CSV table of C-alpha atoms in Angstrom, one decimal:
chain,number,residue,atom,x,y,z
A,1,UNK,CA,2.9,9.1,22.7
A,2,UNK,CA,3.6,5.7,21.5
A,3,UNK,CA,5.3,4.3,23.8
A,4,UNK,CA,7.8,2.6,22.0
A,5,UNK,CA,5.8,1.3,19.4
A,6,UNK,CA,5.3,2.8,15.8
A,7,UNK,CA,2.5,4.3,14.9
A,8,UNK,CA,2.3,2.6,11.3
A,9,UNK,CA,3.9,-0.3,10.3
A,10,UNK,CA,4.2,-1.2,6.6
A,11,UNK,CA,4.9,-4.8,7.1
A,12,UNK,CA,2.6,-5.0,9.3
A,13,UNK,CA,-0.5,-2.4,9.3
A,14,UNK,CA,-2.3,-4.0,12.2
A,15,UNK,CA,0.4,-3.8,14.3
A,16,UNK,CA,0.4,0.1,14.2
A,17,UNK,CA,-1.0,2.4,16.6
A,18,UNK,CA,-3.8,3.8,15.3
A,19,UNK,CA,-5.0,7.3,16.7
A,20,UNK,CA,-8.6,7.6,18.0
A,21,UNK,CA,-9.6,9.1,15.3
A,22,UNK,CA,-9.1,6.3,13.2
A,23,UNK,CA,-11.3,3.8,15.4
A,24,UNK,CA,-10.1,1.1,17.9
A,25,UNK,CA,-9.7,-1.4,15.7
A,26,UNK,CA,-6.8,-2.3,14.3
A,27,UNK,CA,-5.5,-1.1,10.9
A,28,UNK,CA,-6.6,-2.9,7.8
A,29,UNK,CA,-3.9,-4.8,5.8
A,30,UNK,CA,-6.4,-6.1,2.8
A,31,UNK,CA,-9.4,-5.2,0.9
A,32,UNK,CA,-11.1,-7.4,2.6
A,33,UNK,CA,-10.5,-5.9,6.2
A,34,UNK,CA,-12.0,-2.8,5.4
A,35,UNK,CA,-15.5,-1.5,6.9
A,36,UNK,CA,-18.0,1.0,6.1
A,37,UNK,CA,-16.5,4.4,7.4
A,38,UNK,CA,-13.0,3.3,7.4
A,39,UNK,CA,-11.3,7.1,7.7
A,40,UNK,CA,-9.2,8.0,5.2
A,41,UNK,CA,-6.0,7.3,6.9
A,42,UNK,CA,-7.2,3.7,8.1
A,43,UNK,CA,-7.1,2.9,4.7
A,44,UNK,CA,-3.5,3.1,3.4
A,45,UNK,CA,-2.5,0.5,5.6
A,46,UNK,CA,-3.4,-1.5,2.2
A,47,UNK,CA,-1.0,0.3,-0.5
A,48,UNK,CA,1.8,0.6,2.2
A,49,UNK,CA,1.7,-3.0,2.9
A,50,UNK,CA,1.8,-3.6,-1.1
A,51,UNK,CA,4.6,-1.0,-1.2
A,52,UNK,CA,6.4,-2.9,1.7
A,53,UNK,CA,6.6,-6.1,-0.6
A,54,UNK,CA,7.6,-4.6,-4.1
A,55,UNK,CA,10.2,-2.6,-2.0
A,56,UNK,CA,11.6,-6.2,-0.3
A,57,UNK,CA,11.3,-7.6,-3.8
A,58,UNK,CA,12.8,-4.8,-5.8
A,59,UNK,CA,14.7,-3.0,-3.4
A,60,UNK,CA,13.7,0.8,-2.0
A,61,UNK,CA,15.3,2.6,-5.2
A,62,UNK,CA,13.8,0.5,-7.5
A,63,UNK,CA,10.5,0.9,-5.4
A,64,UNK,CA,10.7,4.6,-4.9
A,65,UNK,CA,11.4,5.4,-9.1
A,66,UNK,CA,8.3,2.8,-9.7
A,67,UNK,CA,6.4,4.4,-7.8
A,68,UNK,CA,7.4,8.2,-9.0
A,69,UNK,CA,6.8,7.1,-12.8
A,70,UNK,CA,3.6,5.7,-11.3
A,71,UNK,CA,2.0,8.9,-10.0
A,72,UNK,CA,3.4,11.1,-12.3
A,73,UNK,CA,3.1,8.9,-16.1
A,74,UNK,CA,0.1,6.8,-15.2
A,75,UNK,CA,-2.6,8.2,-12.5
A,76,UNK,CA,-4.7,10.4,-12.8
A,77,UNK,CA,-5.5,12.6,-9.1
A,78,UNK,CA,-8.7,11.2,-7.2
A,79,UNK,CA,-8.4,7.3,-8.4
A,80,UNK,CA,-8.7,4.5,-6.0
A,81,UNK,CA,-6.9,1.6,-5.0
A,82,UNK,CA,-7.6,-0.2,-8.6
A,83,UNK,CA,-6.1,2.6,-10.7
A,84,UNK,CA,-2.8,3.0,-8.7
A,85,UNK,CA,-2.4,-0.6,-8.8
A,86,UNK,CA,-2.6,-0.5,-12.4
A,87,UNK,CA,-0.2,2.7,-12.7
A,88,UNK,CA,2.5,0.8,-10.5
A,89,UNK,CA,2.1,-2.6,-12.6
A,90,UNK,CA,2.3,0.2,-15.9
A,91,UNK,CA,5.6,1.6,-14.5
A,92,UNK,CA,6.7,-1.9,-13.9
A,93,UNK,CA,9.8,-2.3,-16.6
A,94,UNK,CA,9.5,-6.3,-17.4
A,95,UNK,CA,7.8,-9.4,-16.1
A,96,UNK,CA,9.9,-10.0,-13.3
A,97,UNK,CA,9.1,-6.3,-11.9
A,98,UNK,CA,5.4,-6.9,-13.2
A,99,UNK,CA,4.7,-10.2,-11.4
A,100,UNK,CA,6.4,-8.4,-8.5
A,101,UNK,CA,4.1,-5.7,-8.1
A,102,UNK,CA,0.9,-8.1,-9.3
A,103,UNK,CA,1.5,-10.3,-6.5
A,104,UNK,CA,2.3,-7.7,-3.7
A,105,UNK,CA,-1.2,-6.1,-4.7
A,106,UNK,CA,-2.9,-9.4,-5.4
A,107,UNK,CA,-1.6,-9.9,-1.5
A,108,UNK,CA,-3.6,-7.3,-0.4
A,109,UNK,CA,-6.1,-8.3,-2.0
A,110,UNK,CA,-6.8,-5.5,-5.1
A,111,UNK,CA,-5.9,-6.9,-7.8
């Protein structure tokens, strides 16, 4: 099916392989890279590359409670890339974690 590639690749979202269903092209990493019509799935190409970074900052624990306290204190369901940005910068406990998290999603261009 993949032959021996991944199919999604935090570090790296463009270097997925993206199903059909998705389009050709490759996966967007930014904001900026999006398109009219990106599917749904296309899309998260942009919080997993910001959650790749915080977690290399941070470290994966540190990542995965920031990111708990994020969707369960701070978000409310159906909000975009803005809002969960803002919930994960809200969950953040001081400025080193904060500037973490602002730059990763600065990075991908959201914030």
């Amino acid at each position: 099916f993949t032959d021996g590639r991944v199919t999604r690749s935090m570090s790296n979202p463009a270097d997925g392989i993206a199903p059909a269903a998705w389009g050709a092209r490759k996966l967007p990493q930014t904001r900026e890279e999006l398109q009219p019509g990106d599917e749904a799935h296309a899309k998260t190409g942009i919080p997993n590359k910001a959650a790749f970074l915080i977690g290399a900052a941070l470290g994966r624990e540190r990542l995965a409670s920031l990111y708990v306290d994020a969707l369960t204190s701070h978000l409310d369901a159906g909000l975009g890339f803005d809002a969960f940005a803002t919930a994960t910068l809200d969950a953040a406990n001081d400025d080193h974690e904060r500037s973490t998290v602002r730059e990763a999603w600065t990075q991908v261009g959201v914030l």
